[in-house]
Amino acid sequence: MQSYIDIENGVVPSVCSLDCPDQCGLLIHKKDGKIVKIAGDPQHPITKGNICNKVRNMGERLYDHKRIKTPLKRTGKKGEGKFVPISWQEAIETIASQWKKLITAEGPESILPYSFYGNMGKLSAEGMDRRFFYHLGSSQLDRTICSIAGSVGYSYTMGGSYGTDPAEMEETKLFVIWGINAVSTNMHQMAIAQKARKNGAKIVVIDVHKNQTGRMADWFIPILPGTDGALALGIMHILYKENLVDRSFLQEYTVGYAELEKHVELYEPQTVSDITGVPVDDIYKLARMYGTASPSMIRIGNGLQHHDNGGMIVRTIACLPALTGQWRVKGGGALKSNSGYLAYNTRALQRPDLLKQPARVINMNLLGNALLELERPIRSLFVYNSNPAVVAPEGNKVRAGLARDDLFTVVHDLFLTETAMFADIVLPATSSFETTDLYTSYWHNYLHLQEPVIPPYGESKSNPEVFRLLAEAMGFDEQAFKDTDEQLIEQAISNVDNPYFPAITYDELKNRRFVKARNISKPLNNLGTPSGKIELYSEKMEADGHPALPTYTPLVQEPDFPFLFVPGPNHNFLNSTFSNNEKHIKLEKTPKLFMNQHDADRLEIKDGMIVRIWNNRGECELTASIGNQVLPGVVVSQGLWSDISGKKHLVNSLTPDRIADMGGGAVFFSGRVNVEATNVK
C-alpha cells in the first residue's frame, strides 16, 4: 500500500485528534502534497461525514506562519518571547545536561512532566513519554484536570465507564442533555437527538447557561451551578412517591433501592426548588416526563463534575436510569463516558514497571502550588500536549511559578504558546496529521488508526521521537526506548484484559482503519462494582469517606463575591487550542460574559460594555452580553482566549485550585466573582 505521505494529489483517510467525544473519521484532500481541504468521512458509522468548524478549518492551523519550525533557545527574560533557533542536537544535549545536574544535586523528583490530551493519540499522550519519566524517576503527574471526578462518581454507581451506545440512540424517545453544550462539544450527540426528534423524541436540556444547545431544546431548564445533584434527588423523590420506578428491575439489578427510597424523602420538591432555582412545577413535570418516557437517555456532561461536589453530582444522576429500568431498554440508560469499552493494554504501552522506586505524585490542578510552595522544589518542568499558563486553575499563581529564574522549562508544542513564552527550550511538535497513532473514542465505540498524511512541518518531531532522543542522551539503553511506533501500537492492542476490546492485529487495523468494540451489551448483574450490580447504596463510597447514598452537599462558600462564575467552553476553540489562530478567532469574534438582565440593571451595565470580573485570585475583562441566558446571581464566560496580546482575557486567573470531592478533580465552575462596568469602550 502506498504511504499517504507519498500521495501528492488525492483524498486520504484520517481521524480527528482533538480531545472531543466524537472522534470523527476524516477525509484529507491533498494537492501538490499539501492539505487543501479537511472533510468528514461519510463511511464512518457514527460521525457519517459531518465535522465541526474547528476541524474543517484545521488547515489554517497546520500552515499558520506562526508555527514553530526549529528548536528555540530563550535569549530574553521569561515571558518576553525572545528566542533564537538552535539545532536538535543542541536542544537535546542542553536538556539532558541540565537534568543530569539536577538529578545529581537534588534527585530526579526535582523534574516534573506536565501534559494532558492536546493530542488524543495514545502514543502522543501516554506512550514513550510515560516510559521515559517512569525510568527517570521524576515526580509523577496526576492527570486530573478534566473528567476524573465524574468518572469516579459514575463508577461508584455503575462500576466503570460504560454507557449507552450512540448507535442505538435513534430509538431514544427522551434525551436529557445535562450539563453539556453538546452543539459545541459533542455535535453528533445533538445530530442523533435531532434525527430521533423527527420520530417523536423530545430533547430536554438542563444547564446553567442557555447556550446553543439550550436554544435547540424542546425544553430548556436553567439551574444554579453545583445544584444538579439536588435536582436528581428531587426527581427520585417524585419517582418513588408516584410509583414511577421499575421495582422488578430494582430488585434484580440494584442494591440499596429501599434505603434510597427512604433517603430521598428528604428531597421534597419545594426544598429542591429552593436549592436549584428550578420551579416546583417544573420539577414535577420533569420527573413525570422521565418516569413515563421510554427509551430515555441522559447525556451526562463534563461541566457537572467541575464543582466542589462534582463527583457526587455525577454519581447521583447515574442512579436515575436504574430507577426507571432504562438500562434494559435499547436506546435507554445514560452516557457519561464509554471509554471502558476500548480500554487497551495501558501497562504494556506506558510501562509503569520502569519506575524502580515510588516517586511523589503531584496533582496537575495544583501546579501553581507545586512551582511556588513545595519544600522540595520543582527545578525543571517539561510541558507537552498542554498549555498550563492558560488552562490550569489559579492562572496567576501558575504564571508566577513559570517565571521563576531557577526553573528550567522545556515546552514541546506547535506554537509559541503562553506557556512556551516562559520556556528555556522550545521544541517544535508535529501535528496529528504528521504522525502514526492509535485513537479510542470515549463516546462512540470505535478504535482508529492514524497514519501520517503529510511530512513533518519544518524540523518538528513527534512525542515518541523526542523521548527516544532524550532516552538516548540520558543513557537509557533498554529496548523499551527503541520500540517503533508500530510496535507501541501492537503492544497496546495485544493481550488486552478487556472482553469488549476488539481482537485485532496492527495489520488488520491498518487495513480496516476503524473497528468497533465487541459484545458491548454489558451484563447488568456482572458490573465492576463490589456487588456486581448497580449500587444505589455503596459501601465502597462509605469506606472511602463519602455518604453511601446520593447526597447533596453545597459548594464551598466564598462570601466576599456575589456571583457564581462558570467559565464554559466556546464553539470554535477546544480549551486553548485554536485560540491563537486567526481563522478561529474570527469565527468566535469576541470573549463575552453572559449576565442576567436583573443583575445588569442593578449594576448599571449595558449590553456590549466591557466589564471587569475579579476576585482575590485575579481579574479579567470581557464584553457583557445581557439577557436571560443565565439565572440571577450567575455569570458565564465561554472559551479560553489567548492573552499574548496583553488583553485581560485569562478567565482561569479567577478559578480556584481547590480539589473536587472525588478523584482529585478540578473545580473550575465553583468559583465566585464580582463584576463592574469599566471605562474601556
Coordinates of C-alpha atoms in Angstrom, one line a residue, residues 322-659:
A322 CA -31.8 2.3 37.2
L323 CA -34.9 3.6 38.9
T324 CA -36.9 3.6 35.7
G325 CA -35.3 0.4 34.4
Q326 CA -33.9 2.1 31.3
W327 CA -30.7 0.1 31.2
R328 CA -32.6 -2.9 29.7
V329 CA -34.3 -0.8 27.0
K330 CA -32.5 -0.4 23.7
G331 CA -31.6 3.3 23.4
G332 CA -32.1 3.9 27.2
G333 CA -29.7 4.5 30.0
A334 CA -27.1 7.2 30.4
L335 CA -23.7 8.1 28.9
K336 CA -21.0 9.9 30.8
S337 CA -18.1 8.1 29.1
N338 CA -17.8 4.9 27.1
S339 CA -14.0 4.7 27.4
G340 CA -14.2 1.4 29.3
Y341 CA -15.3 -0.5 26.2
L342 CA -12.0 0.4 24.5
A343 CA -9.7 0.2 27.5
Y344 CA -6.4 -1.2 26.0
N345 CA -3.2 -2.6 27.4
T346 CA -2.0 0.5 29.2
R347 CA 0.6 -1.3 31.2
A348 CA 2.3 -2.6 28.0
L349 CA 2.2 0.9 26.5
Q350 CA 3.2 3.0 29.5
R351 CA 5.4 0.5 31.3
P352 CA 5.0 1.6 34.9
D353 CA 7.3 -1.2 35.8
L354 CA 10.2 1.0 34.7
L355 CA 9.7 3.1 37.8
K356 CA 12.1 1.4 40.2
Q357 CA 11.1 3.1 43.4
P358 CA 8.0 5.2 44.5
A359 CA 8.0 8.8 43.4
R360 CA 5.9 11.7 44.6
V361 CA 2.7 12.4 42.7
I362 CA 1.6 16.0 42.0
N363 CA -2.0 16.8 41.1
M364 CA -1.9 18.8 37.9
N365 CA -4.6 21.2 39.2
L366 CA -2.1 22.3 41.9
L367 CA 0.7 23.3 39.5
G368 CA 0.9 26.8 41.0
N369 CA 1.4 25.4 44.5
A370 CA 3.9 22.8 43.1
L371 CA 6.0 25.6 41.5
L372 CA 5.9 28.0 44.4
E373 CA 5.3 26.2 47.7
L374 CA 6.9 22.7 47.8
E375 CA 9.6 22.2 50.4
R376 CA 11.5 20.1 47.8
P377 CA 11.1 22.4 44.8
I378 CA 10.4 21.5 41.2
R379 CA 13.5 22.7 39.4
S380 CA 12.6 21.6 35.9
L381 CA 9.3 21.3 34.0
F382 CA 8.7 19.5 30.7
V383 CA 5.4 20.6 29.1
Y384 CA 3.7 18.8 26.2
N385 CA 0.2 18.4 24.9
S386 CA -0.9 21.2 27.2
N387 CA -0.7 24.9 27.9
P388 CA -0.9 25.3 31.7
A389 CA -0.4 29.1 31.6
V390 CA -3.9 29.3 30.2
V391 CA -5.7 26.0 31.1
A392 CA -4.6 25.4 34.7
P393 CA -6.6 26.9 37.6
E394 CA -5.2 29.8 39.6
G395 CA -3.6 31.1 36.4
N396 CA -1.7 34.0 38.1
K397 CA -0.1 31.6 40.6
V398 CA 0.9 29.3 37.7
R399 CA 2.5 32.1 35.8
A400 CA 4.4 33.3 38.8
G401 CA 5.8 29.8 39.1
L402 CA 6.7 29.6 35.5
A403 CA 8.5 33.0 35.8
R404 CA 11.0 31.6 38.3
D405 CA 14.5 32.2 37.2
D406 CA 15.7 28.9 38.7
L407 CA 13.1 26.8 36.9
F408 CA 14.4 25.1 33.8
T409 CA 11.4 24.7 31.5
V410 CA 11.0 22.8 28.2
V411 CA 7.9 23.1 26.0
H412 CA 7.1 20.8 23.1
D413 CA 4.4 22.4 21.0
L414 CA 3.3 23.5 17.6
F415 CA 3.3 27.2 18.6
L416 CA 4.9 29.6 20.9
T417 CA 2.1 29.3 23.4
E418 CA 1.6 31.4 26.6
T419 CA 3.5 28.6 28.4
A420 CA 6.2 28.4 25.9
M421 CA 6.9 32.2 26.4
F422 CA 8.3 31.2 29.8
A423 CA 10.4 28.3 28.4
D424 CA 14.2 28.0 28.3
I425 CA 14.0 25.5 25.4
V426 CA 11.1 25.1 22.9
L427 CA 10.8 22.1 20.7
P428 CA 8.7 22.0 17.5
A429 CA 5.9 19.4 17.6
T430 CA 4.3 17.5 14.7
S431 CA 0.6 17.7 14.2
S432 CA -1.5 14.5 14.3
F433 CA -1.6 14.5 10.5
E434 CA 2.2 14.1 10.5
T435 CA 2.4 11.0 12.8
T436 CA 1.3 7.4 13.3
D437 CA -1.0 6.9 16.3
L438 CA -3.8 5.0 17.9
Y439 CA -7.1 6.6 18.9
T440 CA -10.0 5.4 21.0
S441 CA -13.2 7.4 21.4
Y442 CA -14.8 8.0 24.8
W443 CA -18.3 8.5 23.4
H444 CA -18.8 6.1 20.5
N445 CA -17.2 2.6 20.5
Y446 CA -14.7 2.7 17.6
L447 CA -11.0 2.3 17.6
H448 CA -9.0 4.2 14.9
L449 CA -5.5 4.1 13.4
Q450 CA -3.9 7.3 12.2
E451 CA -1.1 7.2 9.6
P452 CA 0.7 10.3 8.6
V453 CA -0.8 12.1 5.6
I454 CA 1.8 14.9 5.2
P455 CA 5.5 15.1 6.1
P456 CA 6.6 16.8 9.4
Y457 CA 6.4 20.6 9.3
G458 CA 9.9 22.1 9.3
E459 CA 12.1 20.2 11.8
S460 CA 9.2 19.2 14.0
K461 CA 9.2 15.8 15.8
S462 CA 6.6 13.7 17.4
N463 CA 6.3 13.0 21.1
P464 CA 7.7 9.4 20.8
E465 CA 10.6 10.7 18.7
V466 CA 11.5 13.4 21.3
F467 CA 11.6 10.9 24.1
R468 CA 13.6 8.4 22.2
L469 CA 16.2 11.1 21.7
L470 CA 16.1 12.1 25.3
A471 CA 16.4 8.5 26.4
E472 CA 19.5 8.0 24.3
A473 CA 21.0 11.2 25.6
M474 CA 20.3 10.1 29.2
G475 CA 21.9 6.8 28.6
F476 CA 18.7 4.7 28.8
D477 CA 19.5 1.6 26.6
E478 CA 16.6 -0.6 27.3
Q479 CA 14.5 -2.0 24.4
A480 CA 11.5 -0.1 25.8
F481 CA 13.0 3.1 24.4
K482 CA 13.8 1.7 21.0
D483 CA 10.3 0.4 20.1
T484 CA 8.9 1.8 16.9
D485 CA 5.5 3.5 16.7
E486 CA 4.1 0.4 15.1
Q487 CA 5.5 -1.8 17.9
L488 CA 4.0 0.6 20.6
I489 CA 0.6 0.2 19.0
E490 CA 0.9 -3.5 18.7
Q491 CA 1.7 -3.7 22.4
A492 CA -1.2 -1.5 23.3
I493 CA -3.8 -3.7 21.4
S494 CA -2.3 -7.1 22.4
N495 CA -3.1 -9.2 25.4
V496 CA -5.9 -6.8 26.4
D497 CA -7.7 -7.8 29.6
N498 CA -10.9 -6.3 28.4
P499 CA -13.7 -8.5 27.0
Y500 CA -15.1 -5.6 24.9
F501 CA -11.8 -4.7 23.2
P502 CA -11.7 -5.9 19.6
A503 CA -9.4 -8.9 18.9
I504 CA -7.3 -7.3 16.2
T505 CA -3.7 -7.0 15.0
Y506 CA -1.9 -3.9 13.8
D507 CA -2.0 -5.1 10.2
E508 CA -5.8 -5.7 10.4
L509 CA -6.4 -2.3 11.9
K510 CA -4.2 -0.8 9.2
N511 CA -6.4 -2.4 6.6
R512 CA -9.8 -1.6 8.2
R513 CA -8.9 1.9 9.6
F514 CA -11.6 1.8 12.3
V515 CA -13.2 -1.1 14.2
K516 CA -15.9 -1.3 16.9
A517 CA -15.7 -2.7 20.4
R518 CA -17.3 -6.2 20.7
N519 CA -20.1 -7.5 22.9
I520 CA -20.8 -4.1 24.2
S521 CA -24.2 -5.0 25.8
K522 CA -22.9 -5.4 29.3
P523 CA -24.5 -7.9 31.8
L524 CA -26.2 -5.8 34.5
N525 CA -25.6 -8.3 37.2
N526 CA -21.9 -8.5 36.4
L527 CA -20.7 -4.9 36.7
G528 CA -17.4 -3.7 38.1
T529 CA -18.9 -2.7 41.4
P530 CA -18.2 -4.8 44.5
S531 CA -21.7 -6.3 44.4
G532 CA -21.7 -6.7 40.6
K533 CA -24.9 -4.7 40.5
I534 CA -25.8 -1.1 40.1
E535 CA -25.1 0.4 43.5
L536 CA -27.6 2.9 44.7
Y537 CA -26.2 2.3 48.2
S538 CA -22.4 2.0 48.0
E539 CA -20.4 0.5 50.9
K540 CA -17.2 1.3 49.0
M541 CA -18.2 5.0 49.0
E542 CA -18.7 4.9 52.7
A543 CA -15.3 3.2 53.2
D544 CA -13.7 6.0 51.0
G545 CA -15.2 8.7 53.2
H546 CA -18.3 9.6 51.2
P547 CA -22.0 9.1 52.0
A548 CA -23.1 5.7 50.9
L549 CA -26.3 7.1 49.4
P550 CA -26.5 10.0 46.9
T551 CA -26.4 13.2 48.9
Y552 CA -26.5 16.9 48.0
T553 CA -23.7 19.0 49.5
P554 CA -23.4 22.7 48.8
L555 CA -20.4 24.4 47.1
V556 CA -17.6 25.9 49.2
Q557 CA -18.6 29.4 50.1
E558 CA -16.6 32.4 49.0
P559 CA -18.7 35.1 50.8
D560 CA -16.9 38.2 49.6
F561 CA -18.0 37.7 46.0
P562 CA -21.7 37.7 44.9
F563 CA -21.7 35.9 41.5
L564 CA -21.2 32.2 40.8
F565 CA -18.8 32.1 37.9
V566 CA -18.8 29.4 35.2
P567 CA -16.1 29.6 32.5
G568 CA -17.6 27.3 30.0
P569 CA -16.3 26.2 26.5
N570 CA -16.9 28.1 23.3
H571 CA -17.8 26.9 19.8
N572 CA -14.6 27.5 17.8
F573 CA -11.8 26.7 20.3
L574 CA -11.0 23.5 22.2
N575 CA -9.6 24.6 25.5
S576 CA -6.7 26.8 24.4
T577 CA -6.3 25.0 21.0
F578 CA -7.2 27.4 18.1
S579 CA -7.3 30.4 20.4
N580 CA -4.1 31.8 18.7
N581 CA -5.3 31.0 15.1
E582 CA -6.7 34.0 13.2
K583 CA -9.4 32.0 11.4
H584 CA -10.9 30.6 14.6
I585 CA -10.7 33.8 16.4
K586 CA -12.6 35.5 13.6
L587 CA -15.3 32.8 13.8
E588 CA -15.6 33.2 17.6
K589 CA -15.5 37.0 17.4
T590 CA -15.1 38.2 21.0
P591 CA -14.9 36.8 24.5
K592 CA -18.2 37.6 26.4
L593 CA -19.6 37.4 29.9
F594 CA -23.3 36.4 30.0
M595 CA -25.2 38.1 32.7
N596 CA -28.9 38.3 33.8
Q597 CA -30.8 41.5 32.9
H598 CA -31.8 41.9 36.6
D599 CA -28.1 41.9 37.8
A600 CA -27.0 44.2 34.9
D601 CA -29.7 46.8 35.6
R602 CA -28.7 46.8 39.3
L603 CA -25.1 47.4 38.4
E604 CA -25.8 49.8 35.5
I605 CA -24.2 47.5 33.0
K606 CA -25.3 47.7 29.4
D607 CA -25.1 45.1 26.7
G608 CA -21.8 45.4 24.8
M609 CA -20.0 47.1 27.7
I610 CA -16.5 46.0 28.7
V611 CA -16.8 44.7 32.3
R612 CA -14.2 43.9 34.9
I613 CA -14.6 40.5 36.6
W614 CA -12.4 39.9 39.7
N615 CA -11.9 38.0 42.9
N616 CA -8.9 37.6 45.3
R617 CA -7.2 35.3 42.7
G618 CA -7.2 37.8 39.8
E619 CA -9.2 39.8 37.3
C620 CA -10.1 39.8 33.6
E621 CA -12.1 42.0 31.2
L622 CA -14.8 40.7 28.9
T623 CA -17.7 42.1 26.8
A624 CA -21.1 41.9 28.6
S625 CA -23.9 40.0 27.0
I626 CA -27.1 40.9 28.9
G627 CA -30.3 38.9 28.8
N628 CA -32.0 35.9 30.4
Q629 CA -29.5 33.2 29.3
V630 CA -28.4 32.7 32.9
L631 CA -30.2 32.9 36.3
P632 CA -29.7 36.0 38.5
G633 CA -26.5 35.7 40.6
V634 CA -24.7 33.7 37.9
V635 CA -22.2 34.8 35.2
V636 CA -20.9 32.6 32.4
S637 CA -18.0 33.1 30.0
Q638 CA -17.1 31.0 27.0
G639 CA -13.7 29.9 25.9
L640 CA -10.0 30.1 26.9
W641 CA -8.9 33.1 25.0
S642 CA -5.2 33.8 24.3
D643 CA -3.9 36.9 26.1
I644 CA -0.4 37.1 24.5
S645 CA -1.6 40.4 23.1
G646 CA -1.9 41.8 26.6
K647 CA -5.7 41.8 26.8
K648 CA -7.1 40.6 30.1
H649 CA -9.0 37.6 28.9
L650 CA -7.4 34.9 31.1
V651 CA -10.5 33.5 32.8
N652 CA -8.6 30.9 34.7
S653 CA -6.9 33.6 36.7
L654 CA -10.2 33.6 38.5
T655 CA -10.8 29.9 39.0
P656 CA -10.0 28.1 42.3
D657 CA -7.4 25.4 42.6
R658 CA -9.4 23.6 45.2
I659 CA -9.8 19.8 44.6

